[in-house]
Short mmCIF file of C-alpha atoms in Angstrom, two decimals:
data_model
loop_
_atom_site.label_atom_id
_atom_site.label_comp_id
_atom_site.label_asym_id
_atom_site.label_seq_id
_atom_site.Cartn_x
_atom_site.Cartn_y
_atom_site.Cartn_z
CA MET A 1 -47.05 77.96 149.92
CA LYS A 2 -47.61 74.37 150.99
CA ILE A 3 -49.05 72.06 148.36
CA PHE A 4 -48.56 68.74 150.17
CA ASP A 5 -46.92 67.59 153.40
CA GLY A 6 -47.46 63.99 154.39
CA LYS A 7 -46.94 60.36 153.48
CA TYR A 8 -47.37 59.31 149.85
CA SER A 9 -48.05 55.60 149.30
CA TRP A 10 -48.66 53.26 146.40
CA ASP A 11 -49.78 49.64 146.38
CA GLY A 12 -47.78 48.38 143.39
CA LYS A 13 -50.88 47.60 141.30
CA LYS A 14 -52.04 49.11 138.04
CA HIS A 15 -55.35 50.96 138.46
CA ASP A 16 -55.55 53.04 135.27
CA GLU A 17 -53.64 53.51 132.01
CA TYR A 18 -50.47 54.46 133.92
CA ASP A 19 -47.97 52.01 135.38
CA PRO A 20 -47.57 52.22 139.16
CA ILE A 21 -44.53 53.94 140.65
CA ALA A 22 -43.15 50.46 141.31
CA TRP A 23 -44.63 46.97 141.11
CA PHE A 24 -44.23 46.60 144.87
CA PRO A 25 -45.84 48.81 147.53
CA GLY A 26 -43.97 51.69 149.10
CA THR A 27 -44.36 54.82 151.19
CA TYR A 28 -42.34 58.04 151.18
CA ASP A 29 -42.50 61.22 153.20
CA LEU A 30 -43.31 63.92 150.66
CA LYS A 31 -43.25 67.69 150.91
CA ILE A 32 -44.19 69.95 147.99
CA VAL A 33 -43.88 73.73 148.22
CA ALA A 34 -44.58 76.51 145.71
CA PHE A 35 -42.15 79.43 145.88
CA PRO A 36 -43.44 83.03 145.65
CA ASP A 37 -44.28 83.99 142.07
CA GLY A 38 -41.76 86.81 141.71
CA ASP A 39 -44.16 89.73 141.67
CA ARG A 40 -43.29 93.13 143.13
CA GLY A 41 -39.62 93.01 142.20
CA ARG A 42 -38.85 89.61 143.72
CA VAL A 43 -36.65 87.13 141.92
CA ARG A 44 -38.62 84.67 139.81
CA HIS A 45 -37.49 81.07 140.34
CA LEU A 46 -36.62 78.97 137.30
CA LYS A 47 -37.97 76.04 139.27
CA PRO A 48 -40.94 77.49 141.19
CA PHE A 49 -41.70 74.26 143.08
CA LEU A 50 -39.71 72.29 145.65
CA CYS A 51 -40.35 68.58 146.14
CA VAL A 52 -38.50 66.89 149.01
CA TYR A 53 -39.00 63.17 149.44
CA ALA A 54 -37.55 60.74 151.98
CA ARG A 55 -37.77 57.02 152.47
CA THR A 56 -39.91 55.89 155.42
CA GLY A 57 -38.61 52.33 155.52
CA ASP A 58 -42.04 51.00 154.50
CA GLY A 59 -41.94 49.14 151.21
CA LEU A 60 -39.77 49.51 148.15
CA SER A 61 -37.14 52.23 147.74
CA ILE A 62 -37.40 54.29 144.55
CA SER A 63 -34.02 55.94 145.10
CA ALA A 64 -32.27 54.05 142.30
CA HIS A 65 -35.02 54.76 139.73
CA PRO A 66 -37.03 57.83 140.79
CA GLU A 67 -38.45 58.73 137.33
CA LYS A 68 -41.84 56.99 137.73
CA PHE A 69 -42.22 58.53 141.17
CA ALA A 70 -41.58 62.02 139.76
CA ARG A 71 -44.00 61.43 136.88
CA GLU A 72 -46.74 60.28 139.26
CA ILE A 73 -46.22 63.24 141.60
CA CYS A 74 -46.37 65.63 138.64
CA ARG A 75 -49.53 63.97 137.32
CA ARG A 76 -51.21 63.93 140.74
CA PHE A 77 -50.37 67.53 141.66
CA SER A 78 -50.43 69.07 138.15
CA LEU A 79 -46.73 69.98 138.11
CA ASP A 80 -44.28 70.23 135.22
CA ILE A 81 -41.32 67.92 135.93
CA ASP A 82 -38.94 70.56 134.52
CA LYS A 83 -40.24 73.26 136.89
CA VAL A 84 -39.61 71.32 140.12
CA LEU A 85 -36.47 71.30 142.25
CA TRP A 86 -36.38 67.59 143.15
CA VAL A 87 -34.61 66.72 146.40
CA GLU A 88 -34.09 63.34 148.01
CA ASP A 89 -33.60 63.68 151.75
CA LEU A 90 -31.15 60.93 152.67
CA LEU A 91 -31.88 61.53 156.39
CA GLN A 92 -28.21 61.42 157.36
CA GLU A 93 -25.47 63.98 157.83
CA PRO A 94 -23.26 65.12 156.16
CA ASP A 95 -24.54 65.69 152.63
CA ARG A 96 -28.11 65.01 153.62
CA TYR A 97 -29.77 66.41 150.49
CA GLU A 98 -29.32 65.02 147.00
CA ILE A 99 -30.60 67.01 144.02
CA VAL A 100 -32.25 64.90 141.32
CA VAL A 101 -32.21 66.39 137.81
CA TYR A 102 -34.41 65.04 135.02
CA LYS A 103 -33.33 65.74 131.43
CA LYS A 104 -35.45 64.81 128.44
CA SER A 105 -33.61 62.15 126.47
CA GLY A 106 -36.24 61.13 123.91
CA HIS A 107 -39.81 59.96 123.48
CA LEU A 108 -41.63 56.65 123.50
CA ALA A 109 -44.88 57.22 121.60
CA ASP A 110 -46.33 60.33 123.27
CA SER A 111 -44.42 59.94 126.54
CA PRO A 112 -41.12 61.74 127.10
CA LEU A 113 -38.18 59.73 128.41
CA TYR A 114 -35.81 61.22 130.96
CA SER A 115 -32.24 60.59 132.00
CA VAL A 116 -31.62 61.05 135.70
CA GLU A 117 -28.60 62.73 137.24
CA LYS A 118 -27.99 63.09 140.96
CA ARG A 119 -25.65 65.47 142.75
CA GLN A 120 -25.11 66.85 146.23
CA ALA A 121 -27.00 70.04 147.04
CA THR A 122 -24.98 73.26 146.98
CA ALA A 123 -24.77 75.41 150.12
CA GLY A 124 -27.36 77.81 148.68
CA GLU A 125 -29.73 74.95 147.87
CA VAL A 126 -29.33 73.50 151.37
CA GLN A 127 -30.16 76.89 152.85
CA LEU A 128 -33.29 77.18 150.68
CA ILE A 129 -34.42 73.61 151.43
CA GLU A 130 -33.95 73.98 155.18
CA LYS A 131 -35.75 77.34 155.19
CA GLU A 132 -38.78 75.83 153.44
CA LEU A 133 -38.80 72.70 155.63
CA ALA A 134 -38.64 74.88 158.76
CA ALA A 135 -41.62 76.89 157.49
CA LEU A 136 -43.59 73.67 156.94
CA ALA A 137 -42.71 72.47 160.44
CA ARG A 138 -44.09 75.71 161.89
CA TRP A 139 -47.42 75.05 160.15
CA LYS A 140 -47.64 71.68 161.89
CA GLU A 141 -46.97 73.00 165.38
CA PRO A 142 -50.08 73.55 167.47
CA PRO A 143 -50.64 77.17 168.43
CA VAL A 144 -49.26 78.15 171.80
CA VAL A 145 -51.89 79.57 174.10
CA LYS A 146 -50.71 81.36 177.21
CA ARG A 147 -53.03 81.34 180.16
CA ASP A 148 -52.85 83.62 183.11
CA GLU A 149 -52.26 81.58 186.21
#
């Protein structure tokens, strides 16, 4: 099920009690999908959400420090950072997809701190990612209407 499919932007300014994703503006292509819930004998996913993000070339890249981006996405869409399969789409072949793993490494006041590890997607993960992205692309296509000529 599609949760979000579009451009996600920030202006680099602080508007509430949370710091911005980055102190400079930026825009990323963002796709968030919820996997089926595992009822009726289906496998239940340990990470029931998929978040694929890709740089648009507009503004600052968050690739080196994606933690604030992930926190903001989780806050905005009511997701648990530990329940999301985070994927950076590098937009180039081979090894196009990079899996981003967040591990709790401590706390600062009431906020958890995370260490970030990146790795290449496995063949199974690539298959899952491409299947979900293809399904999203089908939703965007206008319906085909055949007319008798």
